[in-house]
Short mmCIF file of C-alpha atoms in Angstrom, two decimals:
data_model
loop_
_atom_site.label_atom_id
_atom_site.label_comp_id
_atom_site.label_asym_id
_atom_site.label_seq_id
_atom_site.Cartn_x
_atom_site.Cartn_y
_atom_site.Cartn_z
CA MET A 1 -0.36 0.00 0.17
CA LYS A 2 1.08 3.72 -0.60
CA ILE A 3 0.99 6.09 2.56
CA THR A 4 1.56 9.85 1.59
CA ASN A 5 3.11 12.72 3.68
CA GLU A 6 -0.72 13.85 4.00
CA ASP A 7 -1.70 10.39 5.71
CA ILE A 8 1.19 10.62 8.01
CA LEU A 9 0.31 13.81 9.34
CA LYS A 10 -3.50 12.96 9.72
CA PHE A 11 -2.38 9.84 11.89
CA GLU A 12 -2.88 9.77 15.55
CA LYS A 13 0.17 11.36 17.46
CA PHE A 14 1.32 7.79 18.79
CA TYR A 15 0.53 5.79 15.91
CA ARG A 16 2.85 8.58 13.76
CA VAL A 17 5.85 8.22 16.18
CA ASN A 18 5.66 4.48 15.67
CA PHE A 19 4.99 4.43 12.27
CA VAL A 20 7.72 7.03 10.99
CA ASN A 21 10.34 5.87 13.81
CA SER A 22 10.08 2.25 11.94
CA LEU A 23 10.72 3.63 8.55
CA ALA A 24 14.94 4.06 8.28
CA GLY A 25 15.54 0.20 9.15
CA PHE A 26 17.60 -1.21 12.46
CA LYS A 27 19.19 1.15 14.76
CA SER A 28 21.90 1.20 17.14
CA ALA A 29 21.46 0.93 20.82
CA ASN A 30 23.73 2.94 23.22
CA LEU A 31 23.56 4.68 26.48
CA ILE A 32 25.22 8.17 26.43
CA GLY A 33 26.82 9.00 29.95
CA THR A 34 27.45 12.65 30.77
CA ILE A 35 28.36 14.65 33.77
CA SER A 36 27.38 18.18 34.62
CA LYS A 37 29.58 21.06 35.92
CA ASP A 38 28.49 19.94 39.44
CA GLU A 39 29.57 16.69 39.09
CA LYS A 40 25.78 15.04 38.85
CA THR A 41 25.70 12.41 36.40
CA ASN A 42 23.24 11.36 33.86
CA LEU A 43 22.38 8.47 31.55
CA ALA A 44 20.49 8.48 28.51
CA ILE A 45 19.28 5.60 25.81
CA PHE A 46 19.91 6.71 22.16
CA SER A 47 19.19 5.13 18.87
CA SER A 48 20.39 7.45 16.53
CA ILE A 49 24.20 7.12 16.80
CA ILE A 50 26.20 6.65 13.57
CA HIS A 51 29.63 6.30 12.17
CA VAL A 52 31.02 9.75 11.22
CA GLY A 53 34.29 9.08 10.07
CA ALA A 54 37.61 6.94 10.59
CA ASN A 55 40.45 9.12 10.16
CA PRO A 56 40.47 11.08 12.25
CA PRO A 57 37.85 8.73 14.19
CA ALA A 58 34.46 10.46 14.80
CA ILE A 59 31.11 9.52 15.59
CA GLY A 60 27.67 11.35 15.95
CA PHE A 61 24.13 11.47 16.99
CA LEU A 62 20.49 13.28 16.74
CA MET A 63 18.96 14.68 19.38
CA ARG A 64 15.39 15.96 19.75
CA PRO A 65 14.75 19.97 19.81
CA ILE A 66 16.25 21.62 23.14
CA SER A 67 12.95 23.41 23.78
CA VAL A 68 12.52 21.07 26.71
CA GLU A 69 15.29 20.59 28.75
CA ARG A 70 17.84 17.86 27.78
CA HIS A 71 20.10 17.02 30.54
CA THR A 72 22.60 15.36 27.67
CA TYR A 73 22.96 18.55 25.84
CA VAL A 74 23.49 21.05 28.70
CA ASN A 75 25.96 18.57 30.36
CA ILE A 76 27.84 18.08 27.10
CA LYS A 77 28.27 21.71 26.29
CA GLU A 78 29.30 22.17 30.14
CA THR A 79 31.78 19.64 30.18
CA LYS A 80 32.58 19.16 26.13
CA TYR A 81 32.85 15.03 26.76
CA PHE A 82 30.50 12.17 26.59
CA THR A 83 30.52 8.33 26.69
CA ILE A 84 28.80 6.07 24.16
CA ASN A 85 28.22 2.34 25.74
CA HIS A 86 26.92 -0.57 23.99
CA ILE A 87 23.58 -1.68 24.99
CA ASN A 88 23.63 -5.75 25.24
CA SER A 89 20.88 -7.87 25.92
CA ASP A 90 21.56 -8.18 29.68
CA ILE A 91 21.31 -4.76 30.37
CA LEU A 92 18.27 -4.27 27.97
CA LYS A 93 15.58 -3.49 30.65
CA LYS A 94 17.26 -0.97 32.13
CA ALA A 95 18.59 0.76 29.74
CA HIS A 96 15.20 1.08 28.24
CA GLN A 97 14.09 2.57 31.73
CA THR A 98 16.71 5.27 31.04
CA SER A 99 14.15 7.03 28.67
CA ALA A 100 11.55 7.59 31.86
CA ARG A 101 11.79 11.26 32.52
CA TYR A 102 13.33 11.51 35.86
CA PRO A 103 14.29 15.39 37.50
CA LYS A 104 17.63 16.49 36.91
CA ASP A 105 18.82 16.05 40.65
CA VAL A 106 18.46 12.11 39.63
CA SER A 107 20.97 10.13 38.23
CA GLU A 108 20.01 7.15 35.80
CA PHE A 109 22.91 5.80 36.73
CA ASP A 110 20.99 5.12 40.61
CA ALA A 111 17.79 5.05 39.36
CA CYS A 112 17.98 1.97 36.83
CA GLY A 113 20.69 0.18 38.27
CA PHE A 114 24.18 1.18 36.40
CA THR A 115 27.50 1.68 37.73
CA PRO A 116 29.51 4.77 36.76
CA GLU A 117 32.97 4.34 35.77
CA TYR A 118 35.61 6.56 35.32
CA SER A 119 38.87 6.60 33.00
CA ASP A 120 41.85 8.76 34.24
CA SER A 121 41.58 10.80 30.77
CA ILE A 122 37.77 11.94 30.73
CA LYS A 123 35.65 13.38 32.98
CA ALA A 124 32.32 11.78 31.77
CA PRO A 125 31.09 8.41 33.45
CA TYR A 126 31.20 5.15 31.34
CA VAL A 127 28.73 1.97 32.01
CA LYS A 128 30.42 -0.76 33.99
CA GLU A 129 27.60 -3.11 32.68
CA SER A 130 28.42 -2.21 28.98
CA LEU A 131 31.02 -4.27 27.18
CA ILE A 132 31.75 -1.75 24.31
CA LYS A 133 32.44 1.89 25.60
CA ILE A 134 33.55 4.93 23.85
CA GLY A 135 34.92 8.18 24.99
CA CYS A 136 34.17 11.16 22.96
CA ARG A 137 34.98 14.85 23.03
CA TYR A 138 32.45 17.41 21.62
CA VAL A 139 33.57 18.76 18.45
CA GLU A 140 30.52 20.57 16.72
CA GLU A 141 26.75 20.66 16.48
CA HIS A 142 24.32 21.47 13.33
CA GLU A 143 20.93 22.28 14.06
CA ILE A 144 18.17 20.82 11.39
CA LYS A 145 15.98 24.01 10.51
CA PHE A 146 13.35 21.40 9.06
CA ASN A 147 12.46 20.19 13.09
CA GLY A 148 14.83 21.48 15.37
CA THR A 149 16.87 18.41 16.14
CA ILE A 150 20.27 18.74 16.43
CA PHE A 151 23.46 16.56 15.27
CA ILE A 152 26.20 16.50 17.49
CA VAL A 153 29.56 15.10 16.13
CA GLY A 154 32.25 13.91 18.69
CA GLU A 155 35.84 12.77 18.24
CA ILE A 156 36.21 9.29 19.33
CA PHE A 157 39.02 10.01 22.19
CA GLU A 158 39.52 6.54 23.74
CA VAL A 159 37.66 3.02 23.22
CA ILE A 160 37.37 0.38 25.94
CA LEU A 161 36.90 -3.11 24.97
CA PRO A 162 37.56 -6.81 25.23
CA ASP A 163 40.32 -7.46 22.92
CA SER A 164 38.97 -10.99 22.03
CA ILE A 165 36.59 -9.31 19.96
CA ILE A 166 38.88 -7.44 17.57
CA GLY A 167 39.82 -9.10 14.29
CA GLU A 168 43.07 -9.34 12.59
CA ASP A 169 41.75 -6.74 10.49
CA GLY A 170 40.39 -4.50 13.06
CA PHE A 171 36.58 -5.60 12.53
CA VAL A 172 34.85 -5.81 15.97
CA ASP A 173 32.51 -8.72 16.31
CA ILE A 174 29.65 -6.59 18.46
CA GLU A 175 27.56 -9.42 18.19
CA LYS A 176 30.00 -11.72 20.27
CA VAL A 177 28.95 -9.38 23.21
CA ASN A 178 25.41 -9.49 22.52
CA THR A 179 25.14 -5.77 21.51
CA ILE A 180 21.53 -5.22 20.33
CA THR A 181 19.63 -3.52 17.82
CA ILE A 182 16.61 -1.51 17.78
CA SER A 183 13.42 -0.63 15.65
CA GLY A 184 10.85 1.69 15.97
CA LEU A 185 10.77 3.34 19.23
CA ASP A 186 10.67 0.48 21.63
CA THR A 187 11.77 -2.97 19.99
CA TYR A 188 14.72 -4.53 20.98
CA HIS A 189 16.36 -7.35 18.70
CA GLU A 190 19.50 -9.91 18.63
CA THR A 191 21.38 -10.40 15.61
CA LYS A 192 22.72 -13.55 13.74
CA ARG A 193 25.26 -12.97 10.93
CA ILE A 194 24.44 -13.85 7.90
CA ALA A 195 27.62 -12.98 5.60
CA ARG A 196 30.57 -11.01 5.68
CA LEU A 197 31.20 -9.89 1.68
CA SER A 198 34.53 -8.90 0.02
CA TYR A 199 35.27 -5.55 -1.14
CA ALA A 200 33.02 -4.76 -3.97
CA LYS A 201 34.49 -4.14 -7.63
CA PRO A 202 32.72 -3.85 -10.98
CA ASP A 203 31.80 -7.26 -12.43
CA ILE A 204 33.45 -9.37 -9.92
CA GLU A 205 30.93 -11.16 -7.76
CA PRO A 206 31.52 -10.24 -4.03
CA LYS A 207 32.69 -13.37 -1.98
CA GLU A 208 31.89 -14.48 1.59
CA LEU A 209 34.99 -13.96 4.10
CA MET B 1 41.79 -2.96 26.70
CA LYS B 2 42.09 0.61 26.24
CA ILE B 3 42.55 2.00 22.67
CA THR B 4 43.43 5.82 22.32
CA ASN B 5 42.75 8.12 19.26
CA GLU B 6 46.65 8.34 18.90
CA ASP B 7 46.35 4.46 18.55
CA ILE B 8 43.74 4.51 15.86
CA LEU B 9 45.72 7.35 13.99
CA LYS B 10 48.66 4.94 14.00
CA PHE B 11 46.58 1.99 12.82
CA GLU B 12 46.99 0.74 9.54
CA LYS B 13 44.41 2.42 6.85
CA PHE B 14 42.26 -0.74 6.43
CA TYR B 15 42.44 -1.92 10.09
CA ARG B 16 41.36 1.58 11.00
CA VAL B 17 38.54 1.65 8.35
CA ASN B 18 37.21 -1.61 10.03
CA PHE B 19 37.70 -1.02 13.52
CA VAL B 20 36.01 2.71 13.88
CA ASN B 21 33.31 1.49 11.52
CA SER B 22 32.35 -1.23 14.01
CA LEU B 23 31.94 1.31 16.77
CA ALA B 24 28.88 2.69 16.71
CA GLY B 25 26.74 -0.67 16.68
CA PHE B 26 24.08 -1.93 14.23
CA LYS B 27 23.32 -0.03 11.26
CA SER B 28 20.59 0.38 9.00
CA ALA B 29 20.74 -1.06 5.35
CA ASN B 30 19.52 0.46 2.73
CA LEU B 31 19.52 1.32 -1.10
CA ILE B 32 19.28 4.97 -2.24
CA GLY B 33 18.21 5.67 -5.68
CA THR B 34 18.12 8.68 -7.53
CA ILE B 35 18.24 9.92 -11.48
CA SER B 36 19.86 12.75 -12.97
CA LYS B 37 18.55 15.61 -14.99
CA ASP B 38 19.30 13.57 -17.94
CA GLU B 39 17.45 10.59 -16.80
CA LYS B 40 20.38 8.23 -16.06
CA THR B 41 19.43 6.12 -12.71
CA ASN B 42 21.84 5.27 -9.87
CA LEU B 43 21.72 3.04 -6.82
CA ALA B 44 24.14 2.69 -3.56
CA ILE B 45 24.07 1.28 -0.48
CA PHE B 46 23.94 3.31 2.77
CA SER B 47 24.40 2.51 6.24
CA SER B 48 24.17 5.76 7.95
CA ILE B 49 20.28 6.41 7.71
CA ILE B 50 18.68 7.44 10.68
CA HIS B 51 15.40 8.70 12.09
CA VAL B 52 15.33 12.56 12.12
CA GLY B 53 11.56 13.19 12.98
CA ALA B 54 7.92 11.90 13.05
CA ASN B 55 6.05 15.33 12.23
CA PRO B 56 6.53 16.45 9.92
CA PRO B 57 8.40 12.91 8.66
CA ALA B 58 11.44 13.30 8.15
CA ILE B 59 14.72 11.21 7.74
CA GLY B 60 18.56 11.58 6.94
CA PHE B 61 21.67 10.28 6.31
CA LEU B 62 25.46 11.07 6.20
CA MET B 63 27.22 11.03 2.80
CA ARG B 64 31.21 10.71 2.79
CA PRO B 65 32.96 14.08 1.50
CA ILE B 66 32.30 15.49 -2.22
CA SER B 67 35.96 15.67 -3.29
CA VAL B 68 35.34 12.41 -5.29
CA GLU B 69 32.06 12.57 -7.38
CA ARG B 70 29.17 11.42 -5.42
CA HIS B 71 26.64 10.48 -7.93
CA THR B 72 23.84 10.32 -5.30
CA TYR B 73 24.68 13.56 -4.03
CA VAL B 74 24.77 15.38 -7.60
CA ASN B 75 21.49 13.70 -8.54
CA ILE B 76 20.02 14.90 -5.44
CA LYS B 77 20.95 18.03 -5.90
CA GLU B 78 19.78 18.30 -9.48
CA THR B 79 16.32 16.71 -8.83
CA LYS B 80 15.57 17.12 -5.22
CA TYR B 81 14.49 13.88 -4.77
CA PHE B 82 15.84 10.30 -3.73
CA THR B 83 14.35 7.13 -2.44
CA ILE B 84 15.08 4.84 0.32
CA ASN B 85 14.62 1.37 0.13
CA HIS B 86 15.21 -1.38 2.68
CA ILE B 87 17.76 -4.32 1.92
CA ASN B 88 16.17 -7.84 2.75
CA SER B 89 18.07 -10.83 3.11
CA ASP B 90 17.18 -11.94 -0.49
CA ILE B 91 19.11 -9.15 -2.28
CA LEU B 92 21.78 -8.81 0.00
CA LYS B 93 24.69 -9.59 -2.16
CA LYS B 94 23.32 -7.41 -5.07
CA ALA B 95 22.87 -4.78 -2.65
CA HIS B 96 26.64 -4.90 -1.42
CA GLN B 97 27.69 -4.74 -4.97
CA THR B 98 26.46 -1.36 -5.73
CA SER B 99 29.35 -0.10 -3.56
CA ALA B 100 31.92 -1.09 -6.44
CA ARG B 101 32.81 2.02 -8.19
CA TYR B 102 30.90 2.11 -11.38
CA PRO B 103 31.42 4.90 -14.28
CA LYS B 104 28.75 7.60 -14.28
CA ASP B 105 26.88 6.45 -17.42
CA VAL B 106 26.63 2.61 -15.86
CA SER B 107 23.32 2.29 -13.47
CA GLU B 108 23.89 0.29 -10.98
CA PHE B 109 20.04 -1.05 -11.23
CA ASP B 110 21.59 -2.83 -14.67
CA ALA B 111 24.97 -3.71 -13.03
CA CYS B 112 23.85 -5.32 -10.25
CA GLY B 113 20.38 -6.58 -11.33
CA PHE B 114 17.86 -4.72 -9.81
CA THR B 115 14.47 -2.88 -11.37
CA PRO B 116 14.02 0.48 -11.16
CA GLU B 117 10.08 1.21 -10.37
CA TYR B 118 8.24 4.42 -10.47
CA SER B 119 5.41 6.00 -8.59
CA ASP B 120 3.41 8.86 -10.21
CA SER B 121 4.34 11.45 -7.98
CA ILE B 122 8.41 11.38 -7.48
CA LYS B 123 10.82 11.02 -10.42
CA ALA B 124 13.53 9.09 -8.34
CA PRO B 125 13.44 5.43 -8.88
CA TYR B 126 12.66 3.14 -6.42
CA VAL B 127 14.02 -0.31 -5.96
CA LYS B 128 11.29 -3.24 -7.09
CA GLU B 129 13.20 -5.93 -5.37
CA SER B 130 12.65 -4.09 -1.84
CA LEU B 131 9.38 -4.55 0.28
CA ILE B 132 9.68 -1.21 2.32
CA LYS B 133 10.32 2.07 0.10
CA ILE B 134 10.48 5.81 1.04
CA GLY B 135 10.24 8.56 -1.14
CA CYS B 136 11.90 11.43 0.16
CA ARG B 137 12.19 15.01 -0.76
CA TYR B 138 15.35 16.78 -0.10
CA VAL B 139 15.01 19.57 2.35
CA GLU B 140 18.48 20.62 4.07
CA GLU B 141 22.32 19.69 4.16
CA HIS B 142 24.92 20.37 6.61
CA GLU B 143 28.53 19.84 6.28
CA ILE B 144 30.46 18.42 8.96
CA LYS B 145 33.47 20.60 9.28
CA PHE B 146 35.46 18.18 11.25
CA ASN B 147 35.92 15.83 8.49
CA GLY B 148 33.91 17.45 5.16
CA THR B 149 31.03 15.05 5.28
CA ILE B 150 27.50 15.81 4.68
CA PHE B 151 24.16 15.11 6.75
CA ILE B 152 21.48 15.25 4.35
CA VAL B 153 18.06 15.80 5.26
CA GLY B 154 14.79 14.76 3.29
CA GLU B 155 11.23 15.05 4.14
CA ILE B 156 9.13 11.64 3.89
CA PHE B 157 7.16 12.24 0.88
CA GLU B 158 5.17 8.93 0.52
CA VAL B 159 5.83 5.43 1.79
CA ILE B 160 5.02 2.21 -0.22
CA LEU B 161 5.03 -1.18 2.07
CA PRO B 162 3.23 -4.18 2.68
CA ASP B 163 -0.45 -3.22 5.21
CA SER B 164 0.37 -6.49 6.55
CA ILE B 165 3.56 -5.32 8.58
CA ILE B 166 1.78 -2.39 9.93
CA GLY B 167 0.72 -3.19 13.70
CA GLU B 168 -2.38 -1.70 15.11
CA ASP B 169 -0.43 1.11 16.89
CA GLY B 170 1.26 1.93 13.84
CA PHE B 171 4.87 0.01 14.46
CA VAL B 172 5.75 -1.48 11.37
CA ASP B 173 7.43 -4.85 11.92
CA ILE B 174 10.44 -4.69 9.65
CA GLU B 175 11.76 -7.94 10.94
CA LYS B 176 8.96 -9.75 9.11
CA VAL B 177 10.09 -8.68 5.64
CA ASN B 178 13.77 -9.73 6.64
CA THR B 179 15.24 -6.00 6.69
CA ILE B 180 18.80 -6.65 7.86
CA THR B 181 21.52 -4.98 9.62
CA ILE B 182 25.10 -4.22 8.84
CA SER B 183 27.78 -4.01 11.36
CA GLY B 184 31.36 -2.42 10.38
CA LEU B 185 31.84 -1.96 6.81
CA ASP B 186 30.67 -5.17 5.02
CA THR B 187 28.94 -7.55 7.75
CA TYR B 188 25.43 -8.36 7.50
CA HIS B 189 22.91 -9.81 10.14
CA GLU B 190 19.30 -11.19 10.31
CA THR B 191 17.60 -10.37 13.59
CA LYS B 192 15.31 -11.91 16.11
CA ARG B 193 13.16 -9.78 18.39
CA ILE B 194 13.93 -9.86 22.28
CA ALA B 195 11.25 -7.82 23.45
CA ARG B 196 8.77 -5.03 23.03
CA LEU B 197 8.76 -2.70 26.25
CA SER B 198 6.24 -0.09 27.72
CA TYR B 199 6.81 3.42 27.79
CA ALA B 200 9.03 3.90 30.60
CA LYS B 201 7.83 5.79 33.89
CA PRO B 202 10.03 7.18 36.84
CA ASP B 203 10.05 3.81 39.22
CA ILE B 204 8.20 1.80 37.34
CA GLU B 205 9.41 -1.59 35.65
CA PRO B 206 8.98 -1.79 31.84
CA LYS B 207 6.79 -4.07 30.62
CA GLU B 208 6.85 -6.74 27.63
CA LEU B 209 4.33 -5.53 25.29
#
């Protein structure tokens, strides 16, 4: 069936949110950890984190408009650092719970049962229960004029992960530590590898690696 | 183990590309279809497509720097429309093959074995073999100064999908049509739903829906 822009605008609000959030495909599942100037920690689930570049290493994510107070945004602007922590199947329910609207003086680390962990190089807290952790330095932001969302870019400052999941060619097997993926607003999936394919060249069929 | 920014910069090029591309987590798997002013079609695989907003419905993706010629980018700027087509497990190898560097006068539709399909409302070609298709109108772009990549935003103009996968609350079950997900540069995964969780509220444990 065909659904037009006009149809979508006429949908009931939650129907529309569920529908449109499903369209882009599977999404990354991460917790972003931050700390305020006065050392209050914050933790929030994000499904919009994407790869930005390898050299220099960079990562980005989209934030909803800051017309309502966004603790993650305020903390990043205050301290310039944030952490990205993969969500695995063991911590899925607690990770989902960080999306509840806690007041600013409540840390989602405490409220949702996560343990903050610190490296000696950056101030922002990592999530101990996560197995792949990325420390980032705020680099720049872009406001999407169409709807007020903000694309934030961070330089990857350090990565903490088990060395057993790094392949000989640098590929990190995130499935091995049960990193999950999200569809729509609230649906979580585990994965199973189908294939790894060779670098594509015109007129040569890709091989399974 | 801890890997620092300096370590990453010292990695061999392909090791670094594999490593950093794995870090953000699982990625969406889509083909972007475009057409040039003189009606040459183009098709390219993208793993950077993310949800931007539901009202009005919008979607975005990150493109690599345009210092080398990017047919997708040129076509979008010329005609203002593009299509996003979910990659399912049946068309995975052909979809991967679109990443080979074909000359501008070769259409990846022909070279990789896809069928262009047109709606009466937009010029850009859909992929017949894809089961979830999104027609988009170019809205704006932002150049990431840090590395010259470009974040492109499109308004969702129309969506073509089987009505059997749309739930009562608008959730689209993309797993039902075997939409796949990507990790790293070249690794493809199928998914299995673990849980759908209720809207999170402070001090109430999320329920499975």
